[in-house]
Amino acid sequence: MDPSYRVRNSSALPSPALLVYPEKIRNNTALALAIAGNPERLWPHIKTHKTQEITAIQREAGIRKFKCATMAEAEMLARCGVKVVLLAYQPVGPNIPRLVELCQRYAEVSFLVIADDRRIAAELSEQFSRAGGRIEVLLDIDPGMGRTGVAPDEKAVELYLELGKLKGIVAGGLHCFDGHNNQEDPEARMSAARECLAALDLLQDRVQRRGGKVPRRILGGTSTFPCYAKLGNVELSPGTCFLQDWHNLKRYQDLPFQPAALLFARVVSKPASGRVTVDAGCKAIASDPPAERGIVYSDEGFKPLFQSEEHWVFEVQDSQRFKVGDELYILPTHICPTFALHQSVRVVDASGDWVDSWPVLARDREL
Amino acid sequence: MDPSYRVRNSSALPSPALLVYPEKIRNNTALALAIAGNPERLWPHIKTHKTQEITAIQREAGIRKFKCATMAEAEMLARCGVKVVLLAYQPVGPNIPRLVELCQRYAEVSFLVIADDRRIAAELSEQFSRAGGRIEVLLDIDPGMGRTGVAPDEKAVELYLELGKLKGIVAGGLHCFDGHNNQEDPEARMSAARECLAALDLLQDRVQRRGGKVPRRILGGTSTFPCYAKLGNVELSPGTCFLQDWHNLKRYQDLPFQPAALLFARVVSKPASGRVTVDAGCKAIASDPPAERGIVYSDEGFKPLFQSEEHWVFEVQDSQRFKVGDELYILPTHICPTFALHQSVRVVDASGDWVDSWPVLARDREL
């Protein structure tokens, strides 16, 4: 492990604790901006960190527009001064009036939302127009991932044109997340992205030939935003790369973002020779995706055996080099749900001192 | 699904939300007490719910002693009036002075802690005696699970006798968690528990022959506490059974606890025929243990395909019966880490109304 990750005043730091390194977040942000070419194209997805202070780092770099997934994240962004907020989640049930209320409360903020369902569009229309407001709605397109959205076919053209006719709604363009385009080979990924964009181009053509307007297209996550950045007139919404994690680090060797968040842990037991148990359980590090949940970044030779809620048991060849109380640094496989497990993150400055704590505010679903 | 789980005023309830049913928690508590035979034998593990109000339900049933895994859980118990608190986790680093401070702040509370390491025992001794206090320490025994603790052999005898000689420490007995004794067959489980207790009996004999005292033995989780309740002079520490979850419900058919917590969710998209996407991602339901994360309890025929942070995608044969916005009730496979994902739970009364919210206080690691 690069020694710049080590905390100098660690003895006062209770474990488990999630560490963040603002200098490294700044570097990752600069790299994301260089890839995007222009801050106006970039919508960082803040589900990754849910944190006002990291949003501030991204804004200091010139980023104005942010994407989020929950009502609480949208509210957090508005609360910390962001003026353009995309809620990339179709609201249902009481989240529709909550969204109307949020837009009224933060009238200076431009909120955008996605939809893929005729009935939800009609409800948005009815509730926003009744409240005397309006909201920009992006049609959510399914690029073959099969999670949300409509296929970019004739029905999508009809639905998009319908959006444009509804009161209280502005048809704001297309949203498309292609999480299945996670090919390790950059060429294969580029080719998949090209195909996805071609389908959107075609859809846009058909909409425009019938008089519709497509003001913007917001596309891709960390794996494909560099592809779309090269391919053309689209806006980009990476998330994970600002903090970087083990999954992306090992998978996308063409994207040199550096880890900017680590889990700090200690050995809490050595139940047998060759075995070390650490105070990092599944309540401190995400267990999604399945399989390997992170790697011990500070030390070699740790093979995970099993994890409980507050324990992680490893096989370690020469376990005698560790004693109970020893410190470890773990790189999480998936940093986004890991952040949501912590009430706050500990801030480590460039000299290696733990100097502050930042609340992971939007892990709460109601602020 | 038993209709008593359905929320009557659900239209005002934002999703995803974790529901609790106090009447059902009371029933489970009564059953746990009936199995234990005597409240003095029962130490409910509150890592399951991390909640003051559920602790209060358990106390109303006559339970006085509680077990927990984190400093925050210990503090929460002291704060809500519990007088006997077992921290079943060996403290390391700054958690040792934090524990000293906690014991001083709540001088009316008897705290117990576990240890399995000579150096940690010495640190506890030094820091507690320096502060003019003392703490009851239970030796943590590894019954073959291989997570924490020492094997019940001659070294354990020596270590236990040493505990008894250290200032600031009282050797309080033995703690043993046998999470690997999770056999579906009640007879096989009973047999494993009998073996585990026999090893502890032997250890206790050897300690006593050398003049040591073993005031108590605290043993077993939900799967084995009914075994130990029958086997003899031990105290019991089940956790999950008070809320019950899908893992235990399907696995331990001899333990008729009823689900008392469900995840409330809504359909947020229908990206294709035969496919339904729900607003229950891995930030709302635990993904540990690996594999199936829960079942749709209110409806039949849901086959999980994949889950993201805020989405869960299912294959459903006749998906046309669902529309976007429809409500579902999900029984989590593992309720304990699921609770820790929520800032509060929604309380559903016996008439089926959502009437209150209870904070999941000790999901925060610092109160």
mmCIF file with all atom_site columns, N, CA, C and O in Angstrom, chain A residues 149-164:
data_model
loop_
_atom_site.group_PDB
_atom_site.id
_atom_site.type_symbol
_atom_site.label_atom_id
_atom_site.label_alt_id
_atom_site.label_comp_id
_atom_site.label_asym_id
_atom_site.label_entity_id
_atom_site.label_seq_id
_atom_site.pdbx_PDB_ins_code
_atom_site.Cartn_x
_atom_site.Cartn_y
_atom_site.Cartn_z
_atom_site.occupancy
_atom_site.B_iso_or_equiv
_atom_site.pdbx_formal_charge
_atom_site.auth_seq_id
_atom_site.auth_comp_id
_atom_site.auth_asym_id
_atom_site.auth_atom_id
_atom_site.pdbx_PDB_model_num
ATOM 1  N N  . GLY A 1 149 ? -36.682 1.201  -17.416 1.00 0.00 ? 149 GLY A N  1
ATOM 2  C CA . GLY A 1 149 ? -36.705 1.902  -18.698 1.00 0.00 ? 149 GLY A CA 1
ATOM 3  C C  . GLY A 1 149 ? -37.461 1.151  -19.770 1.00 0.00 ? 149 GLY A C  1
ATOM 4  O O  . GLY A 1 149 ? -37.838 -0.009 -19.603 1.00 0.00 ? 149 GLY A O  1
ATOM 5  N N  . VAL A 1 150 ? -37.691 1.851  -20.885 1.00 0.00 ? 150 VAL A N  1
ATOM 6  C CA . VAL A 1 150 ? -38.364 1.234  -22.032 1.00 0.00 ? 150 VAL A CA 1
ATOM 7  C C  . VAL A 1 150 ? -37.329 1.024  -23.130 1.00 0.00 ? 150 VAL A C  1
ATOM 8  O O  . VAL A 1 150 ? -36.337 1.745  -23.223 1.00 0.00 ? 150 VAL A O  1
ATOM 9  N N  . ALA A 1 151 ? -37.551 0.018  -23.938 1.00 0.00 ? 151 ALA A N  1
ATOM 10 C CA . ALA A 1 151 ? -36.654 -0.224 -25.079 1.00 0.00 ? 151 ALA A CA 1
ATOM 11 C C  . ALA A 1 151 ? -36.742 0.965  -26.036 1.00 0.00 ? 151 ALA A C  1
ATOM 12 O O  . ALA A 1 151 ? -37.794 1.599  -26.143 1.00 0.00 ? 151 ALA A O  1
ATOM 13 N N  . PRO A 1 152 ? -35.653 1.287  -26.746 1.00 0.00 ? 152 PRO A N  1
ATOM 14 C CA . PRO A 1 152 ? -35.665 2.461  -27.635 1.00 0.00 ? 152 PRO A CA 1
ATOM 15 C C  . PRO A 1 152 ? -36.378 2.158  -28.954 1.00 0.00 ? 152 PRO A C  1
ATOM 16 O O  . PRO A 1 152 ? -35.766 2.256  -30.027 1.00 0.00 ? 152 PRO A O  1
ATOM 17 N N  . ASP A 1 153 ? -37.657 1.823  -28.858 1.00 0.00 ? 153 ASP A N  1
ATOM 18 C CA . ASP A 1 153 ? -38.402 1.426  -30.052 1.00 0.00 ? 153 ASP A CA 1
ATOM 19 C C  . ASP A 1 153 ? -39.569 2.390  -30.305 1.00 0.00 ? 153 ASP A C  1
ATOM 20 O O  . ASP A 1 153 ? -39.633 3.474  -29.731 1.00 0.00 ? 153 ASP A O  1
ATOM 21 N N  . GLU A 1 154 ? -40.491 1.972  -31.154 1.00 0.00 ? 154 GLU A N  1
ATOM 22 C CA . GLU A 1 154 ? -41.596 2.864  -31.544 1.00 0.00 ? 154 GLU A CA 1
ATOM 23 C C  . GLU A 1 154 ? -42.446 3.278  -30.339 1.00 0.00 ? 154 GLU A C  1
ATOM 24 O O  . GLU A 1 154 ? -42.902 4.414  -30.250 1.00 0.00 ? 154 GLU A O  1
ATOM 25 N N  . LYS A 1 155 ? -42.612 2.355  -29.370 1.00 0.00 ? 155 LYS A N  1
ATOM 26 C CA . LYS A 1 155 ? -43.389 2.709  -28.173 1.00 0.00 ? 155 LYS A CA 1
ATOM 27 C C  . LYS A 1 155 ? -42.707 3.832  -27.382 1.00 0.00 ? 155 LYS A C  1
ATOM 28 O O  . LYS A 1 155 ? -43.378 4.662  -26.777 1.00 0.00 ? 155 LYS A O  1
ATOM 29 N N  . ALA A 1 156 ? -41.367 3.822  -27.373 1.00 0.00 ? 156 ALA A N  1
ATOM 30 C CA . ALA A 1 156 ? -40.631 4.874  -26.680 1.00 0.00 ? 156 ALA A CA 1
ATOM 31 C C  . ALA A 1 156 ? -40.871 6.218  -27.366 1.00 0.00 ? 156 ALA A C  1
ATOM 32 O O  . ALA A 1 156 ? -41.022 7.260  -26.704 1.00 0.00 ? 156 ALA A O  1
ATOM 33 N N  . VAL A 1 157 ? -40.930 6.205  -28.713 1.00 0.00 ? 157 VAL A N  1
ATOM 34 C CA . VAL A 1 157 ? -41.220 7.439  -29.456 1.00 0.00 ? 157 VAL A CA 1
ATOM 35 C C  . VAL A 1 157 ? -42.579 7.985  -29.026 1.00 0.00 ? 157 VAL A C  1
ATOM 36 O O  . VAL A 1 157 ? -42.712 9.173  -28.687 1.00 0.00 ? 157 VAL A O  1
ATOM 37 N N  . GLU A 1 158 ? -43.564 7.101  -28.992 1.00 0.00 ? 158 GLU A N  1
ATOM 38 C CA . GLU A 1 158 ? -44.924 7.518  -28.601 1.00 0.00 ? 158 GLU A CA 1
ATOM 39 C C  . GLU A 1 158 ? -44.940 8.083  -27.189 1.00 0.00 ? 158 GLU A C  1
ATOM 40 O O  . GLU A 1 158 ? -45.524 9.132  -26.929 1.00 0.00 ? 158 GLU A O  1
ATOM 41 N N  . LEU A 1 159 ? -44.299 7.365  -26.281 1.00 0.00 ? 159 LEU A N  1
ATOM 42 C CA . LEU A 1 159 ? -44.307 7.784  -24.876 1.00 0.00 ? 159 LEU A CA 1
ATOM 43 C C  . LEU A 1 159 ? -43.617 9.148  -24.731 1.00 0.00 ? 159 LEU A C  1
ATOM 44 O O  . LEU A 1 159 ? -44.096 10.035 -24.011 1.00 0.00 ? 159 LEU A O  1
ATOM 45 N N  . TYR A 1 160 ? -42.492 9.304  -25.430 1.00 0.00 ? 160 TYR A N  1
ATOM 46 C CA . TYR A 1 160 ? -41.765 10.572 -25.323 1.00 0.00 ? 160 TYR A CA 1
ATOM 47 C C  . TYR A 1 160 ? -42.617 11.726 -25.861 1.00 0.00 ? 160 TYR A C  1
ATOM 48 O O  . TYR A 1 160 ? -42.677 12.803 -25.262 1.00 0.00 ? 160 TYR A O  1
ATOM 49 N N  . LEU A 1 161 ? -43.284 11.483 -26.990 1.00 0.00 ? 161 LEU A N  1
ATOM 50 C CA . LEU A 1 161 ? -44.118 12.540 -27.564 1.00 0.00 ? 161 LEU A CA 1
ATOM 51 C C  . LEU A 1 161 ? -45.290 12.874 -26.637 1.00 0.00 ? 161 LEU A C  1
ATOM 52 O O  . LEU A 1 161 ? -45.683 14.040 -26.500 1.00 0.00 ? 161 LEU A O  1
ATOM 53 N N  . GLU A 1 162 ? -45.798 11.855 -25.956 1.00 0.00 ? 162 GLU A N  1
ATOM 54 C CA . GLU A 1 162 ? -46.863 12.087 -24.968 1.00 0.00 ? 162 GLU A CA 1
ATOM 55 C C  . GLU A 1 162 ? -46.384 12.970 -23.825 1.00 0.00 ? 162 GLU A C  1
ATOM 56 O O  . GLU A 1 162 ? -47.114 13.850 -23.369 1.00 0.00 ? 162 GLU A O  1
ATOM 57 N N  . LEU A 1 163 ? -45.169 12.699 -23.334 1.00 0.00 ? 163 LEU A N  1
ATOM 58 C CA . LEU A 1 163 ? -44.607 13.515 -22.243 1.00 0.00 ? 163 LEU A CA 1
ATOM 59 C C  . LEU A 1 163 ? -44.680 14.988 -22.618 1.00 0.00 ? 163 LEU A C  1
ATOM 60 O O  . LEU A 1 163 ? -45.022 15.843 -21.802 1.00 0.00 ? 163 LEU A O  1
ATOM 61 N N  . GLY A 1 164 ? -44.332 15.267 -23.890 1.00 0.00 ? 164 GLY A N  1
ATOM 62 C CA . GLY A 1 164 ? -44.290 16.653 -24.353 1.00 0.00 ? 164 GLY A CA 1
ATOM 63 C C  . GLY A 1 164 ? -45.648 17.326 -24.333 1.00 0.00 ? 164 GLY A C  1
ATOM 64 O O  . GLY A 1 164 ? -45.741 18.560 -24.360 1.00 0.00 ? 164 GLY A O  1
#
